[in-house]
Short mmCIF file of N, CA and C in Angstrom, two decimals:
data_model
loop_
_atom_site.label_atom_id
_atom_site.label_comp_id
_atom_site.label_asym_id
_atom_site.label_seq_id
_atom_site.Cartn_x
_atom_site.Cartn_y
_atom_site.Cartn_z
N UNK W 1 -100.44 41.19 -90.47
CA UNK W 1 -99.62 40.18 -91.19
C UNK W 1 -100.50 39.09 -91.64
N UNK W 2 -100.25 38.65 -92.92
CA UNK W 2 -101.09 37.58 -93.54
C UNK W 2 -100.59 36.24 -93.04
N UNK W 3 -101.52 35.32 -92.74
CA UNK W 3 -101.13 34.03 -92.36
C UNK W 3 -100.47 33.32 -93.58
N UNK W 4 -99.65 32.38 -93.27
CA UNK W 4 -98.92 31.59 -94.37
C UNK W 4 -99.85 30.83 -95.22
N UNK W 5 -99.57 30.84 -96.52
CA UNK W 5 -100.27 30.08 -97.53
C UNK W 5 -100.01 28.62 -97.19
N UNK W 6 -101.11 27.79 -97.18
CA UNK W 6 -100.90 26.36 -96.98
C UNK W 6 -101.02 25.71 -98.28
N UNK W 7 -99.94 25.05 -98.77
CA UNK W 7 -99.81 24.35 -100.01
C UNK W 7 -99.43 22.94 -99.80
N UNK W 8 -100.17 21.94 -100.38
CA UNK W 8 -99.78 20.57 -100.48
C UNK W 8 -99.42 20.21 -101.86
N UNK W 9 -98.28 19.68 -102.05
CA UNK W 9 -97.85 19.09 -103.32
C UNK W 9 -97.96 17.56 -103.20
N UNK W 10 -98.82 16.94 -103.97
CA UNK W 10 -99.06 15.59 -103.82
C UNK W 10 -98.76 14.84 -105.15
N UNK W 11 -97.65 14.02 -105.06
CA UNK W 11 -97.34 13.16 -106.18
C UNK W 11 -98.14 11.95 -106.22
N UNK W 12 -98.90 11.66 -107.35
CA UNK W 12 -99.67 10.56 -107.36
C UNK W 12 -99.30 9.70 -108.65
N UNK W 13 -99.74 8.39 -108.61
CA UNK W 13 -99.44 7.54 -109.69
C UNK W 13 -99.02 6.16 -109.24
N UNK W 14 -98.97 5.21 -110.10
CA UNK W 14 -98.69 3.82 -109.80
C UNK W 14 -97.26 3.52 -110.41
N UNK W 15 -96.29 3.30 -109.51
CA UNK W 15 -94.92 3.07 -110.04
C UNK W 15 -94.74 1.74 -110.74
N UNK W 16 -95.78 0.92 -110.58
CA UNK W 16 -95.76 -0.45 -111.31
C UNK W 16 -96.26 -0.29 -112.69
N UNK W 17 -96.68 0.85 -113.06
CA UNK W 17 -97.27 1.16 -114.49
C UNK W 17 -96.38 2.16 -115.19
N UNK W 18 -95.09 1.92 -115.19
CA UNK W 18 -94.12 2.77 -115.97
C UNK W 18 -94.29 4.22 -115.74
N UNK W 19 -94.64 4.88 -116.80
CA UNK W 19 -94.72 6.35 -116.79
C UNK W 19 -95.80 6.93 -115.83
N UNK W 20 -96.76 6.14 -115.37
CA UNK W 20 -97.70 6.57 -114.43
C UNK W 20 -97.09 6.97 -113.12
N UNK W 21 -95.75 6.57 -112.92
CA UNK W 21 -95.06 6.88 -111.74
C UNK W 21 -94.44 8.32 -111.73
N UNK W 22 -94.72 9.13 -112.82
CA UNK W 22 -94.13 10.44 -112.95
C UNK W 22 -94.46 11.27 -111.71
N UNK W 23 -95.65 11.34 -111.21
CA UNK W 23 -95.93 12.20 -110.04
C UNK W 23 -95.11 11.86 -108.79
N UNK W 24 -94.98 10.49 -108.61
CA UNK W 24 -94.21 9.97 -107.50
C UNK W 24 -92.69 10.40 -107.61
N UNK W 25 -92.22 10.34 -108.90
CA UNK W 25 -90.77 10.70 -109.06
C UNK W 25 -90.55 12.22 -108.82
N UNK W 26 -91.55 13.07 -109.22
CA UNK W 26 -91.40 14.44 -108.94
C UNK W 26 -91.44 14.81 -107.51
N UNK W 27 -92.43 14.14 -106.75
CA UNK W 27 -92.55 14.32 -105.39
C UNK W 27 -91.22 13.89 -104.59
N UNK W 28 -90.63 12.82 -105.04
CA UNK W 28 -89.38 12.37 -104.45
C UNK W 28 -88.29 13.37 -104.74
N UNK W 29 -88.23 13.92 -105.92
CA UNK W 29 -87.15 14.96 -106.30
C UNK W 29 -87.44 16.19 -105.43
N UNK W 30 -88.62 16.61 -105.26
CA UNK W 30 -88.95 17.87 -104.50
C UNK W 30 -88.64 17.63 -103.04
N UNK W 31 -88.84 16.42 -102.62
CA UNK W 31 -88.76 16.17 -101.11
C UNK W 31 -87.22 16.24 -100.74
N UNK W 32 -86.36 16.19 -101.70
CA UNK W 32 -84.91 16.38 -101.40
C UNK W 32 -84.61 17.89 -100.87
N UNK W 33 -85.40 18.75 -101.45
CA UNK W 33 -85.27 20.19 -101.09
C UNK W 33 -86.59 20.93 -101.35
N UNK W 34 -87.49 20.71 -100.42
CA UNK W 34 -88.86 21.13 -100.62
C UNK W 34 -88.91 22.71 -100.59
N UNK W 35 -89.83 23.16 -101.31
CA UNK W 35 -90.07 24.62 -101.23
C UNK W 35 -90.43 25.00 -99.81
N UNK W 36 -90.01 26.19 -99.32
CA UNK W 36 -90.18 26.60 -97.92
C UNK W 36 -91.66 26.62 -97.60
N UNK W 37 -92.04 26.07 -96.54
CA UNK W 37 -93.37 26.14 -96.01
C UNK W 37 -94.40 25.22 -96.79
N UNK W 38 -93.93 24.40 -97.66
CA UNK W 38 -94.82 23.66 -98.49
C UNK W 38 -94.67 22.15 -98.12
N UNK W 39 -95.83 21.49 -97.97
CA UNK W 39 -95.78 20.01 -97.77
C UNK W 39 -95.70 19.21 -98.99
N UNK W 40 -94.75 18.51 -99.16
CA UNK W 40 -94.54 17.59 -100.40
C UNK W 40 -94.72 16.13 -99.86
N UNK W 41 -95.54 15.40 -100.58
CA UNK W 41 -95.82 14.01 -100.18
C UNK W 41 -96.06 13.17 -101.39
N UNK W 42 -95.40 11.95 -101.34
CA UNK W 42 -95.66 10.90 -102.31
C UNK W 42 -96.87 10.10 -101.82
N UNK W 43 -98.07 10.31 -102.57
CA UNK W 43 -99.24 9.59 -102.16
C UNK W 43 -99.32 8.32 -103.07
N UNK W 44 -98.66 8.26 -104.11
CA UNK W 44 -98.65 7.08 -105.04
C UNK W 44 -100.17 6.74 -105.31
N UNK W 45 -100.60 5.50 -104.98
CA UNK W 45 -101.95 5.07 -105.27
C UNK W 45 -102.88 5.16 -104.08
N UNK W 46 -102.37 5.90 -103.04
CA UNK W 46 -103.19 6.00 -101.81
C UNK W 46 -104.03 7.22 -101.92
N UNK W 47 -105.03 7.15 -102.76
CA UNK W 47 -105.96 8.32 -102.99
C UNK W 47 -106.80 8.59 -101.74
N UNK W 48 -107.19 7.55 -101.07
CA UNK W 48 -108.02 7.81 -99.83
C UNK W 48 -107.16 8.54 -98.76
N UNK W 49 -105.98 8.25 -98.66
CA UNK W 49 -105.05 8.92 -97.77
C UNK W 49 -104.86 10.43 -98.16
N UNK W 50 -104.84 10.67 -99.50
CA UNK W 50 -104.75 12.03 -99.92
C UNK W 50 -106.01 12.78 -99.58
N UNK W 51 -107.10 12.15 -99.80
CA UNK W 51 -108.47 12.73 -99.48
C UNK W 51 -108.56 13.15 -98.04
N UNK W 52 -108.17 12.21 -97.19
CA UNK W 52 -108.15 12.48 -95.70
C UNK W 52 -107.18 13.64 -95.31
N UNK W 53 -105.96 13.59 -95.96
CA UNK W 53 -104.98 14.68 -95.74
C UNK W 53 -105.54 15.99 -96.09
N UNK W 54 -106.34 16.04 -97.04
CA UNK W 54 -106.97 17.39 -97.54
C UNK W 54 -107.96 17.92 -96.48
N UNK W 55 -108.47 17.03 -95.60
CA UNK W 55 -109.29 17.49 -94.46
C UNK W 55 -108.57 18.42 -93.62
N UNK W 56 -107.25 18.36 -93.57
CA UNK W 56 -106.44 19.30 -92.76
C UNK W 56 -106.51 20.79 -93.21
N UNK W 57 -107.09 21.01 -94.27
CA UNK W 57 -107.35 22.42 -94.79
C UNK W 57 -106.04 23.02 -95.46
N UNK W 58 -106.09 22.94 -96.78
CA UNK W 58 -105.02 23.65 -97.53
C UNK W 58 -105.63 24.68 -98.44
N UNK W 59 -104.88 25.73 -98.65
CA UNK W 59 -105.33 26.75 -99.67
C UNK W 59 -105.23 26.34 -101.06
N UNK W 60 -104.08 25.57 -101.36
CA UNK W 60 -103.85 25.10 -102.76
C UNK W 60 -103.37 23.66 -102.66
N UNK W 61 -103.91 22.90 -103.60
CA UNK W 61 -103.42 21.50 -103.79
C UNK W 61 -102.72 21.50 -105.13
N UNK W 62 -101.54 21.05 -105.21
CA UNK W 62 -100.82 20.92 -106.47
C UNK W 62 -100.67 19.43 -106.65
N UNK W 63 -101.39 18.78 -107.58
CA UNK W 63 -101.30 17.38 -107.87
C UNK W 63 -100.28 17.19 -108.97
N UNK W 64 -99.45 16.22 -108.82
CA UNK W 64 -98.46 15.87 -109.88
C UNK W 64 -98.65 14.43 -110.37
N UNK W 65 -98.92 14.29 -111.67
CA UNK W 65 -99.35 12.99 -112.24
C UNK W 65 -98.99 12.93 -113.64
N UNK W 66 -98.95 11.63 -114.20
CA UNK W 66 -99.08 11.43 -115.57
C UNK W 66 -100.36 11.89 -116.12
N UNK W 67 -100.47 12.59 -117.30
CA UNK W 67 -101.65 13.12 -117.78
C UNK W 67 -101.71 13.07 -119.33
N UNK W 68 -102.42 12.10 -119.86
CA UNK W 68 -102.53 12.02 -121.27
C UNK W 68 -103.39 13.07 -121.82
N UNK W 69 -102.78 13.93 -122.66
CA UNK W 69 -103.54 15.03 -123.26
C UNK W 69 -103.33 15.11 -124.78
N UNK W 70 -102.57 14.15 -125.37
CA UNK W 70 -102.32 14.17 -126.82
C UNK W 70 -101.12 14.85 -127.22
N UNK W 71 -100.28 15.37 -126.35
CA UNK W 71 -99.00 16.05 -126.62
C UNK W 71 -97.98 14.96 -126.81
N UNK W 72 -96.79 15.45 -127.14
CA UNK W 72 -95.54 14.62 -127.24
C UNK W 72 -95.18 14.00 -125.83
N UNK W 73 -94.74 12.79 -125.83
CA UNK W 73 -94.40 12.17 -124.45
C UNK W 73 -93.32 13.03 -123.90
N UNK W 74 -93.46 13.32 -122.57
CA UNK W 74 -92.54 14.14 -121.85
C UNK W 74 -92.95 15.63 -121.67
N UNK W 75 -94.05 16.05 -122.43
CA UNK W 75 -94.51 17.35 -122.30
C UNK W 75 -95.22 17.61 -120.97
N UNK W 76 -94.65 18.64 -120.26
CA UNK W 76 -95.21 18.96 -118.97
C UNK W 76 -96.16 20.16 -119.16
N UNK W 77 -97.34 19.95 -118.54
CA UNK W 77 -98.30 21.15 -118.62
C UNK W 77 -99.04 21.29 -117.29
N UNK W 78 -99.71 22.42 -117.14
CA UNK W 78 -100.48 22.66 -115.94
C UNK W 78 -101.88 22.91 -116.34
N UNK W 79 -102.86 22.30 -115.57
CA UNK W 79 -104.20 22.33 -115.77
C UNK W 79 -104.85 22.74 -114.48
N UNK W 80 -105.80 23.63 -114.51
CA UNK W 80 -106.61 23.93 -113.30
C UNK W 80 -108.05 23.45 -113.54
N UNK W 81 -108.40 22.38 -112.82
CA UNK W 81 -109.71 21.81 -112.99
C UNK W 81 -110.86 22.73 -112.53
N UNK W 82 -111.94 22.61 -113.10
CA UNK W 82 -113.14 23.43 -112.61
C UNK W 82 -113.81 22.72 -111.43
N UNK W 83 -113.47 23.09 -110.31
CA UNK W 83 -113.84 22.44 -109.05
C UNK W 83 -115.41 22.44 -108.89
N UNK W 84 -116.06 23.46 -109.49
CA UNK W 84 -117.54 23.42 -109.38
C UNK W 84 -118.26 22.42 -110.26
N UNK W 85 -117.52 21.86 -111.27
CA UNK W 85 -117.99 20.92 -112.27
C UNK W 85 -117.90 19.51 -111.60
N UNK W 86 -117.10 19.36 -110.52
CA UNK W 86 -116.84 17.95 -109.92
C UNK W 86 -118.10 17.62 -109.13
N UNK W 87 -118.60 16.42 -109.47
CA UNK W 87 -119.74 15.86 -108.67
C UNK W 87 -119.20 15.16 -107.53
N UNK W 88 -119.88 15.44 -106.29
CA UNK W 88 -119.46 14.78 -105.11
C UNK W 88 -119.66 13.25 -105.26
N UNK W 89 -118.85 12.54 -104.61
CA UNK W 89 -119.03 11.03 -104.54
C UNK W 89 -118.93 10.54 -103.14
N UNK W 90 -119.84 9.61 -102.82
CA UNK W 90 -119.78 9.06 -101.50
C UNK W 90 -119.12 7.63 -101.48
N UNK W 91 -118.93 7.08 -102.72
CA UNK W 91 -118.31 5.81 -102.79
C UNK W 91 -116.82 5.87 -102.99
N UNK W 92 -116.21 4.96 -102.23
CA UNK W 92 -114.68 4.97 -102.27
C UNK W 92 -114.24 3.62 -102.56
N UNK W 93 -113.49 3.53 -103.66
CA UNK W 93 -112.74 2.34 -103.97
C UNK W 93 -111.27 2.46 -103.82
N UNK W 94 -110.75 2.02 -102.67
CA UNK W 94 -109.42 2.37 -102.13
C UNK W 94 -108.32 2.00 -103.08
N UNK W 95 -108.45 1.07 -103.97
CA UNK W 95 -107.46 0.66 -104.89
C UNK W 95 -107.54 1.15 -106.30
N UNK W 96 -108.57 2.07 -106.50
CA UNK W 96 -108.83 2.54 -107.83
C UNK W 96 -109.11 4.00 -107.82
N UNK W 97 -108.51 4.83 -107.04
CA UNK W 97 -108.86 6.21 -106.96
C UNK W 97 -107.94 7.06 -107.81
N UNK W 98 -108.23 7.58 -108.91
CA UNK W 98 -107.45 8.46 -109.64
C UNK W 98 -107.67 9.90 -109.07
N UNK W 99 -106.92 10.89 -109.58
CA UNK W 99 -107.19 12.27 -109.02
C UNK W 99 -108.54 12.87 -109.16
N UNK W 100 -109.30 12.50 -110.22
CA UNK W 100 -110.67 12.92 -110.36
C UNK W 100 -111.49 12.32 -109.26
N UNK W 101 -111.36 11.03 -108.96
CA UNK W 101 -112.09 10.41 -107.93
C UNK W 101 -111.76 10.86 -106.59
N UNK W 102 -110.43 11.21 -106.33
CA UNK W 102 -110.09 11.77 -105.07
C UNK W 102 -110.78 13.18 -104.83
N UNK W 103 -110.80 14.02 -105.86
CA UNK W 103 -111.51 15.30 -105.70
C UNK W 103 -112.98 15.13 -105.53
N UNK W 104 -113.62 14.14 -106.22
CA UNK W 104 -115.00 13.89 -106.08
C UNK W 104 -115.32 13.33 -104.58
N UNK W 105 -114.39 12.54 -104.17
CA UNK W 105 -114.51 11.95 -102.78
C UNK W 105 -114.47 13.14 -101.77
N UNK W 106 -113.42 13.95 -102.00
CA UNK W 106 -113.32 15.20 -101.04
C UNK W 106 -114.63 16.03 -100.97
N UNK W 107 -115.17 16.27 -102.20
CA UNK W 107 -116.49 16.93 -102.18
C UNK W 107 -117.50 16.21 -101.50
N UNK W 108 -117.61 14.81 -101.63
CA UNK W 108 -118.59 14.04 -100.98
C UNK W 108 -118.45 13.99 -99.50
N UNK W 109 -117.14 14.16 -99.07
CA UNK W 109 -116.83 14.15 -97.56
C UNK W 109 -117.01 15.60 -97.07
N UNK W 110 -117.21 16.63 -97.77
CA UNK W 110 -117.41 17.89 -97.37
C UNK W 110 -116.17 18.64 -97.14
N UNK W 111 -115.00 18.11 -97.76
CA UNK W 111 -113.69 18.83 -97.67
C UNK W 111 -113.71 19.97 -98.65
N UNK W 112 -113.37 21.14 -98.11
CA UNK W 112 -113.30 22.40 -98.88
C UNK W 112 -111.95 22.35 -99.78
N UNK W 113 -112.24 22.42 -101.08
CA UNK W 113 -111.17 22.55 -101.98
C UNK W 113 -111.03 23.94 -102.52
N UNK W 114 -110.13 24.69 -102.18
CA UNK W 114 -110.08 26.17 -102.45
C UNK W 114 -109.50 26.31 -103.90
N UNK W 115 -108.33 25.66 -104.15
CA UNK W 115 -107.73 25.70 -105.54
C UNK W 115 -106.87 24.44 -105.73
N UNK W 116 -107.07 23.98 -107.02
CA UNK W 116 -106.28 22.71 -107.34
C UNK W 116 -105.62 22.99 -108.68
N UNK W 117 -104.37 22.74 -108.73
CA UNK W 117 -103.53 22.76 -109.97
C UNK W 117 -103.00 21.38 -110.17
N UNK W 118 -102.99 20.97 -111.44
CA UNK W 118 -102.38 19.66 -111.78
C UNK W 118 -101.22 19.92 -112.71
N UNK W 119 -100.08 19.45 -112.28
CA UNK W 119 -98.93 19.43 -113.10
C UNK W 119 -98.76 18.04 -113.74
N UNK W 120 -98.99 18.01 -114.92
CA UNK W 120 -98.99 16.66 -115.63
C UNK W 120 -97.93 16.53 -116.69
N UNK W 121 -97.57 15.24 -116.89
CA UNK W 121 -96.62 14.86 -117.98
C UNK W 121 -97.25 13.90 -118.88
N UNK W 122 -97.13 14.20 -120.16
CA UNK W 122 -97.71 13.26 -121.15
C UNK W 122 -96.82 11.93 -121.05
N UNK W 123 -97.47 10.90 -120.73
CA UNK W 123 -96.78 9.61 -120.68
C UNK W 123 -96.43 9.00 -122.03
N UNK W 124 -95.44 8.14 -122.03
CA UNK W 124 -95.09 7.33 -123.23
C UNK W 124 -95.60 5.88 -123.13
N UNK W 125 -95.39 5.27 -121.96
CA UNK W 125 -95.71 3.89 -121.72
C UNK W 125 -96.20 3.66 -120.28
N UNK W 126 -97.49 3.32 -120.09
CA UNK W 126 -98.06 3.19 -118.84
C UNK W 126 -98.43 1.63 -118.70
N UNK W 127 -97.74 0.81 -119.39
CA UNK W 127 -97.95 -0.64 -119.24
C UNK W 127 -97.33 -1.20 -117.98
N UNK W 128 -97.66 -2.40 -117.61
CA UNK W 128 -97.08 -2.99 -116.42
C UNK W 128 -95.61 -3.21 -116.58
N UNK W 129 -94.88 -2.26 -116.01
CA UNK W 129 -93.39 -2.31 -115.97
C UNK W 129 -92.90 -1.40 -114.88
N UNK W 130 -91.64 -1.62 -114.39
CA UNK W 130 -91.10 -0.81 -113.36
C UNK W 130 -90.17 0.30 -114.02
N UNK W 131 -90.37 1.55 -113.58
CA UNK W 131 -89.51 2.58 -114.01
C UNK W 131 -90.12 3.46 -115.21
N UNK W 132 -89.67 4.65 -115.22
CA UNK W 132 -90.10 5.63 -116.22
C UNK W 132 -89.34 5.37 -117.41
N UNK W 133 -89.94 5.65 -118.64
CA UNK W 133 -89.27 5.54 -119.87
C UNK W 133 -88.22 6.76 -119.83
N UNK W 134 -87.22 6.69 -120.72
CA UNK W 134 -86.19 7.76 -120.78
C UNK W 134 -86.75 9.16 -120.90
N UNK W 135 -87.69 9.29 -121.85
CA UNK W 135 -88.26 10.55 -122.10
C UNK W 135 -88.95 11.13 -120.89
N UNK W 136 -89.64 10.33 -120.13
CA UNK W 136 -90.35 10.80 -119.03
C UNK W 136 -89.45 11.08 -117.88
N UNK W 137 -88.39 10.21 -117.65
CA UNK W 137 -87.38 10.41 -116.64
C UNK W 137 -86.73 11.74 -116.88
N UNK W 138 -86.54 12.05 -118.13
CA UNK W 138 -85.81 13.37 -118.46
C UNK W 138 -86.78 14.50 -118.15
N UNK W 139 -88.05 14.26 -117.93
CA UNK W 139 -89.00 15.45 -117.68
C UNK W 139 -89.19 15.68 -116.23
N UNK W 140 -88.70 14.76 -115.35
CA UNK W 140 -88.80 14.91 -113.90
C UNK W 140 -88.35 16.22 -113.45
N UNK W 141 -87.23 16.68 -113.83
CA UNK W 141 -86.62 17.99 -113.43
C UNK W 141 -87.60 19.16 -113.86
N UNK W 142 -88.16 19.03 -115.10
CA UNK W 142 -89.02 20.08 -115.57
C UNK W 142 -90.35 20.06 -114.73
N UNK W 143 -90.83 18.97 -114.38
CA UNK W 143 -91.91 18.87 -113.58
C UNK W 143 -91.73 19.52 -112.17
N UNK W 144 -90.55 19.25 -111.61
CA UNK W 144 -90.18 19.77 -110.31
C UNK W 144 -89.99 21.28 -110.45
N UNK W 145 -89.39 21.77 -111.46
CA UNK W 145 -89.22 23.25 -111.76
C UNK W 145 -90.52 23.81 -111.91
N UNK W 146 -91.50 23.21 -112.58
CA UNK W 146 -92.81 23.80 -112.72
C UNK W 146 -93.58 24.00 -111.43
N UNK W 147 -93.46 22.95 -110.54
CA UNK W 147 -94.00 23.08 -109.29
C UNK W 147 -93.38 24.22 -108.45
N UNK W 148 -92.06 24.33 -108.49
CA UNK W 148 -91.42 25.44 -107.77
C UNK W 148 -91.87 26.81 -108.29
N UNK W 149 -92.02 26.93 -109.56
CA UNK W 149 -92.48 28.25 -110.19
C UNK W 149 -93.88 28.46 -109.71
N UNK W 150 -94.79 27.48 -109.78
CA UNK W 150 -96.18 27.69 -109.32
C UNK W 150 -96.22 28.18 -107.82
N UNK W 151 -95.40 27.37 -106.99
CA UNK W 151 -95.37 27.81 -105.58
C UNK W 151 -94.91 29.24 -105.36
N UNK W 152 -93.78 29.63 -106.11
CA UNK W 152 -93.38 30.94 -105.95
C UNK W 152 -94.40 32.06 -106.33
N UNK W 153 -95.08 31.79 -107.48
CA UNK W 153 -96.13 32.65 -107.96
C UNK W 153 -97.31 32.72 -106.97
N UNK W 154 -97.67 31.62 -106.37
CA UNK W 154 -98.78 31.50 -105.47
C UNK W 154 -98.40 32.30 -104.21
N UNK W 155 -97.16 32.16 -103.69
CA UNK W 155 -96.78 32.76 -102.46
C UNK W 155 -96.75 34.26 -102.71
N UNK W 156 -96.17 34.71 -103.83
CA UNK W 156 -96.10 36.13 -104.10
C UNK W 156 -97.38 36.75 -104.18
N UNK W 157 -98.38 36.15 -104.88
CA UNK W 157 -99.72 36.69 -104.96
C UNK W 157 -100.41 36.70 -103.65
N UNK W 158 -100.14 35.69 -102.78
CA UNK W 158 -100.80 35.66 -101.41
C UNK W 158 -100.32 36.77 -100.61
N UNK W 159 -98.99 37.22 -100.76
CA UNK W 159 -98.40 38.21 -99.81
C UNK W 159 -98.63 39.61 -100.30
N UNK W 160 -99.21 39.78 -101.48
CA UNK W 160 -99.52 41.14 -101.97
C UNK W 160 -100.68 41.71 -101.17
N UNK W 161 -100.55 42.93 -100.75
CA UNK W 161 -101.75 43.58 -100.10
C UNK W 161 -102.89 43.63 -101.05
N UNK W 162 -104.13 43.52 -100.49
CA UNK W 162 -105.27 43.67 -101.21
C UNK W 162 -105.43 44.94 -101.98
N UNK W 163 -105.78 44.89 -103.22
CA UNK W 163 -105.91 46.14 -104.01
C UNK W 163 -104.70 46.65 -104.68
N UNK W 164 -103.53 45.93 -104.40
CA UNK W 164 -102.25 46.43 -105.01
C UNK W 164 -102.03 45.58 -106.27
N UNK W 165 -101.78 46.28 -107.30
CA UNK W 165 -101.48 45.61 -108.67
C UNK W 165 -100.18 45.10 -108.83
#
């Protein structure tokens, strides 16, 4: 029997910067009914805590965050960063760690990152304000659904016997 797949879903972002709180909102939504066997956590701006949590060894990290890519506000997309291209970092600035810096910190600490997927939402307004804009708030369910679909596909692929198509 195959061991269970270890997945961490980490909502990140700053709720005091409007749409930057998208990842936190999605983590909160998923926490109401988390996918079976998956750890869902709102890490907010606690990047150092996320880096330390990853020391517990996960097969897959799904980061959920606001992600400006030039699409229409509210567009949800999935990106898989090239982990080999991330330079290790030994410096830690506890109050300014974005997801790229968290991954660099993990590499610097010797944390094994097996696979990382980023579920991002194109923000509309990340200025100093409380709450998501209407468009981004309307995309929280799509973000949560995207995470659920990714988890289901990852678990299905993990459970397939080797060599079976």
